[in-house]
Short mmCIF file of C-alpha atoms and ligand atoms in Angstrom, two decimals:
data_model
loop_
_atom_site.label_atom_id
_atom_site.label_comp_id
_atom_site.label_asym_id
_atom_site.label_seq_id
_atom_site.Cartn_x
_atom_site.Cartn_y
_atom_site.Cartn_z
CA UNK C 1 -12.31 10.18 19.65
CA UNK C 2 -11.36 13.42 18.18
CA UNK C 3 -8.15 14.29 16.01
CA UNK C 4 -5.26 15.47 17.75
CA UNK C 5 -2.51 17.71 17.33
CA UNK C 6 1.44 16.15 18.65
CA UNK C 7 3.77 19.29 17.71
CA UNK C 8 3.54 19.78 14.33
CA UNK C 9 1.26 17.05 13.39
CA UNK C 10 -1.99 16.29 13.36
CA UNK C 11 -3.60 12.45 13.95
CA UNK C 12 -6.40 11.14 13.66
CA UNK C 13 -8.61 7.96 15.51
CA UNK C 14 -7.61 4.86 13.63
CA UNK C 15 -8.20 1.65 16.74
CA UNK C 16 -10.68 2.33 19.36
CA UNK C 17 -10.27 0.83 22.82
CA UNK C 18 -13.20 -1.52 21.86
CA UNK C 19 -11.56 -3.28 18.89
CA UNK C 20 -7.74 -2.84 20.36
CA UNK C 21 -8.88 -4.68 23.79
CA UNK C 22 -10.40 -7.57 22.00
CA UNK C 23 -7.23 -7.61 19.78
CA UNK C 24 -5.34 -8.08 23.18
CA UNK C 25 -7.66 -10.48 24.77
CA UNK C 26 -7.42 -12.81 21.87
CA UNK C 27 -3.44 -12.69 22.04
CA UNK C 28 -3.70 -12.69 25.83
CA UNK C 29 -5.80 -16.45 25.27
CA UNK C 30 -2.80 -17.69 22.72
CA UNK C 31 -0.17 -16.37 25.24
CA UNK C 32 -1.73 -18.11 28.13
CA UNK C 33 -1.96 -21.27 26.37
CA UNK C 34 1.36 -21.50 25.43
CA UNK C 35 2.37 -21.05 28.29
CA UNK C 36 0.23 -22.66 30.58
CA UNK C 37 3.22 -25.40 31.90
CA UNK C 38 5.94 -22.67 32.55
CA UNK C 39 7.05 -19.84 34.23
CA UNK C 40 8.07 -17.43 31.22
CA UNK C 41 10.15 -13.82 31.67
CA UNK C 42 8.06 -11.25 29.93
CA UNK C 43 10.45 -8.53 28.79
CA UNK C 44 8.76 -5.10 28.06
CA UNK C 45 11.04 -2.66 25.83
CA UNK C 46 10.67 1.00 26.87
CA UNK C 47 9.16 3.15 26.79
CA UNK C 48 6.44 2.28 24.52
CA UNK C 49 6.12 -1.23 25.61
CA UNK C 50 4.85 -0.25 28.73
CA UNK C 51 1.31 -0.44 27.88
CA UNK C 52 0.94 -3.48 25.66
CA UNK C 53 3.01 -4.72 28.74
CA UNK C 54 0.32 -3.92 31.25
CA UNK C 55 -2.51 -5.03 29.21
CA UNK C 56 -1.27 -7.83 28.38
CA UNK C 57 0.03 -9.44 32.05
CA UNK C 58 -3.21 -8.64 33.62
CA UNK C 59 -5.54 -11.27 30.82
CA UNK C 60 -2.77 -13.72 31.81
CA UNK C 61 -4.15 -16.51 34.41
CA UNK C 62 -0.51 -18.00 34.17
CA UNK C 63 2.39 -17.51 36.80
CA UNK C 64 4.86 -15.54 35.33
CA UNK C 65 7.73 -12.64 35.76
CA UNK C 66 7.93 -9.26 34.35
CA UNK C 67 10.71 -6.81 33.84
CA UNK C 68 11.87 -4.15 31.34
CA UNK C 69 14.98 -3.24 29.22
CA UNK C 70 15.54 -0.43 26.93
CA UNK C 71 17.06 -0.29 23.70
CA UNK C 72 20.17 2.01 23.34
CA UNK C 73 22.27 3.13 20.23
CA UNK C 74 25.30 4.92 19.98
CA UNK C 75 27.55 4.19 16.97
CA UNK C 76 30.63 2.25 17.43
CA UNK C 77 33.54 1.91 15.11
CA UNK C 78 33.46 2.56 11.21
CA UNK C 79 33.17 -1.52 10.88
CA UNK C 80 30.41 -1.20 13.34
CA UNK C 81 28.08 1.51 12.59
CA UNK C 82 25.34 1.76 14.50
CA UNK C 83 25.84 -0.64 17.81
CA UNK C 84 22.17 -1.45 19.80
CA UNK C 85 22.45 -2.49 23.70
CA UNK C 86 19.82 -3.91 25.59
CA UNK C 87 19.95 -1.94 29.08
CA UNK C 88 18.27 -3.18 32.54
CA UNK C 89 18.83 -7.02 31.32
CA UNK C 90 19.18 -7.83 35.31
CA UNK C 91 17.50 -10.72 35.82
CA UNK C 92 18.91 -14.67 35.05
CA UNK C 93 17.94 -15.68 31.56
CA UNK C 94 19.87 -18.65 30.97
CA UNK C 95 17.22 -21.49 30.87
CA UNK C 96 14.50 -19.25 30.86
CA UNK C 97 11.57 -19.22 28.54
CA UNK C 98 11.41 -15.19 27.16
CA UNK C 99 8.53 -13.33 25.90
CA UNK C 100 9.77 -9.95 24.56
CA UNK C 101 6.92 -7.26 24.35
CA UNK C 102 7.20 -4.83 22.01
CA UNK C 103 4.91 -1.97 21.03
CA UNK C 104 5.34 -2.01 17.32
CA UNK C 105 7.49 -3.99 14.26
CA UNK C 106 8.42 -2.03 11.82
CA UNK C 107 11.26 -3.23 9.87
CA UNK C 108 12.54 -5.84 12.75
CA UNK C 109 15.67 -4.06 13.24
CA UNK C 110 15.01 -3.69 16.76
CA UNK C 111 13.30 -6.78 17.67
CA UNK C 112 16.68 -8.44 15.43
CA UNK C 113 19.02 -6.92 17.91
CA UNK C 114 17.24 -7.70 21.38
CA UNK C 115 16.76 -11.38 20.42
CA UNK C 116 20.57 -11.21 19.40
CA UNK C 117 21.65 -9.66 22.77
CA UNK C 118 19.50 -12.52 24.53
CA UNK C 119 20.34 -15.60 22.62
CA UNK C 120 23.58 -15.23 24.35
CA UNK C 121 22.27 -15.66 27.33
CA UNK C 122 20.95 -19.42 26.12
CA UNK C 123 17.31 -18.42 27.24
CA UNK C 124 15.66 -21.77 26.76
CA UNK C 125 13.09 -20.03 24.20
CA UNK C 126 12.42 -16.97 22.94
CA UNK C 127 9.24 -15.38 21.45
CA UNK C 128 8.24 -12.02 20.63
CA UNK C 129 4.40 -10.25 21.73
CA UNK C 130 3.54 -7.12 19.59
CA UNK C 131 0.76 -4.97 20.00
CA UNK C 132 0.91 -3.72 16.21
CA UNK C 133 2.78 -5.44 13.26
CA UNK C 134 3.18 -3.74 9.84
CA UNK C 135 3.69 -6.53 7.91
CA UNK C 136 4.51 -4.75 4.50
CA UNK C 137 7.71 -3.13 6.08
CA UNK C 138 9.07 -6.31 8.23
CA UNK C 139 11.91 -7.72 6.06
CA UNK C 140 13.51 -10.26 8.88
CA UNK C 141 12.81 -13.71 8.97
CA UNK C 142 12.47 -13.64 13.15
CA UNK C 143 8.85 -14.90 13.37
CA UNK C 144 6.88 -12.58 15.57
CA UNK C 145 5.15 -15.00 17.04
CA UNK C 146 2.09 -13.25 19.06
CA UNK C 147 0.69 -9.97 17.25
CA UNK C 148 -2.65 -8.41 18.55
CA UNK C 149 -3.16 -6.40 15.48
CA UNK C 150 -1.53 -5.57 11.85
CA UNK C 151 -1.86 -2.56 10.43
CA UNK C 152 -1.04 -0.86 6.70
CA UNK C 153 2.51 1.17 6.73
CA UNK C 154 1.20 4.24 8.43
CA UNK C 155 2.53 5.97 11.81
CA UNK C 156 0.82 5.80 14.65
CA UNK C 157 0.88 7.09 18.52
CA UNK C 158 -1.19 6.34 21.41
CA UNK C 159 -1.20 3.38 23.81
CA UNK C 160 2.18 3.57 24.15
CA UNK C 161 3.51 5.06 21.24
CA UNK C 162 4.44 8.25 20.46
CA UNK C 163 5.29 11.20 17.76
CA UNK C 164 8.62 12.81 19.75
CA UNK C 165 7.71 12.10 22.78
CA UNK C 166 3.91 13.02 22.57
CA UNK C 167 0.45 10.61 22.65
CA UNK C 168 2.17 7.64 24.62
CA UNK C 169 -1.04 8.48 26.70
CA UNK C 170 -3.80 8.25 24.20
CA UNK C 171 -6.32 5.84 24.19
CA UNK C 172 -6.27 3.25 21.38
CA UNK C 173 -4.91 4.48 17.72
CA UNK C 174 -4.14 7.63 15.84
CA UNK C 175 -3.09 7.77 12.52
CA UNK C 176 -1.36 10.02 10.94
CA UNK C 177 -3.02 12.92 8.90
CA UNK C 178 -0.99 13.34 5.95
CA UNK C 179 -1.76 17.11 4.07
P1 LIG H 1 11.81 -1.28 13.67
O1 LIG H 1 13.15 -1.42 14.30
O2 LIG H 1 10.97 -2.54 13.72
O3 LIG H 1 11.87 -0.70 12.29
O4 LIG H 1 11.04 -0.18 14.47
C1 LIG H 1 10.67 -0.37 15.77
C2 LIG H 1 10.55 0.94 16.51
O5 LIG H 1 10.30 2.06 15.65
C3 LIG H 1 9.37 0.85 17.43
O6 LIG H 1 9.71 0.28 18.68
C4 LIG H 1 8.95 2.30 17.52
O7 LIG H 1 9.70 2.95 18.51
C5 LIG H 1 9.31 2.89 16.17
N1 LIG H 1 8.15 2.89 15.23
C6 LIG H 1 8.00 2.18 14.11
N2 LIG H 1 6.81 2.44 13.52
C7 LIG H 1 6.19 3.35 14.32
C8 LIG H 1 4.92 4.02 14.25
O8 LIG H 1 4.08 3.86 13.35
N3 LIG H 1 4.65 4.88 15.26
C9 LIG H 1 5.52 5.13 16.28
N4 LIG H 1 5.12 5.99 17.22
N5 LIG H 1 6.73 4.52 16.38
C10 LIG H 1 7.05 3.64 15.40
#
């Protein structure tokens, strides 16, 4: 692994594949486990949960569905502010037990407003699956419930996640270069 450029800035290898698949594999085991008796909904959030999505699903000797939703904002009224809506919710949650599978927590602001938008929806659980956690920046008090790695408050790209559109591609973990 070699440091890359995204635009403006420049990254360097932080995960390899190695140490990120065994991350997953060891989630993967938890997931499976919990939910060896059901049928669960795994939810990827795009775009960047695509590929904890993927790697996930396939460790998984459990029956289970898969779809995606995407996180919009747009700002509603001055009382308001900033309004999220979870697009591509198609399929029949009520009763359902709901993984959501997220790339990355950060603060929780985003994982706070999907598992608002579903509890409407009277899902009969709901539990969140994150590839990376920063646990010095989450401030909610939704416990994230299956996390294949934690990592210091840096940014990162690759598997999944990018800088501006850039790195979603790249395998394992770049950090930042900060100069
Ligand atoms: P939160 O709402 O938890 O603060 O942030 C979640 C979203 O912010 C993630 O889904 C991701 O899009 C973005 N994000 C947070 N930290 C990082 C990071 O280190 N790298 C990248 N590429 N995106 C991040």
């Amino acid at each position: 692994m070699d440091k890359v450029i995204l635009h403006d800035k420049q990254f360097e290898p932080f995960i390899g594949v190695a140490e990120l698949n065994a991350a997953i594999e060891k989630v993967a085991e938890k997931v499976a486990t919990r939910y060896a008796d059901s049928v669960p909904l795994f939810m990827g959030v795009l775009n960047g949960g695509y590929f904890f999505a993927s790697e996930l699903l396939k460790r998984l000797p459990i029956t289970c569905e898969i779809t995606f939703v995407k996180v919009a904002s747009y700002h509603g009224t001055k009382s308001t502010g900033t309004v999220s809506q979870l697009i591509g919710l198609n399929e029949r949650i009520t009763g359902r037990h709901v993984v959501v599978v997220e790339d990355i927590v950060d603060t929780g602001n985003t994982i706070e407003h999907i598992v608002e938008s579903l509890r409407e929806k009277n899902p009969a659980s709901i539990a969140i699956a994150s590839l990376l956690l920063k646990p010095e920046v989450y401030r909610k008090k939704i416990p994230i419930d299956f996390v294949a790695m934690e990592i210091p408050n840096v940014f990162v790209v690759g598997s999944g996640l990018d800088h501006d559109g850039l790195g979603r591609n790249l395998p394992g973990i770049y950090r930042i270069v900060n100069n």
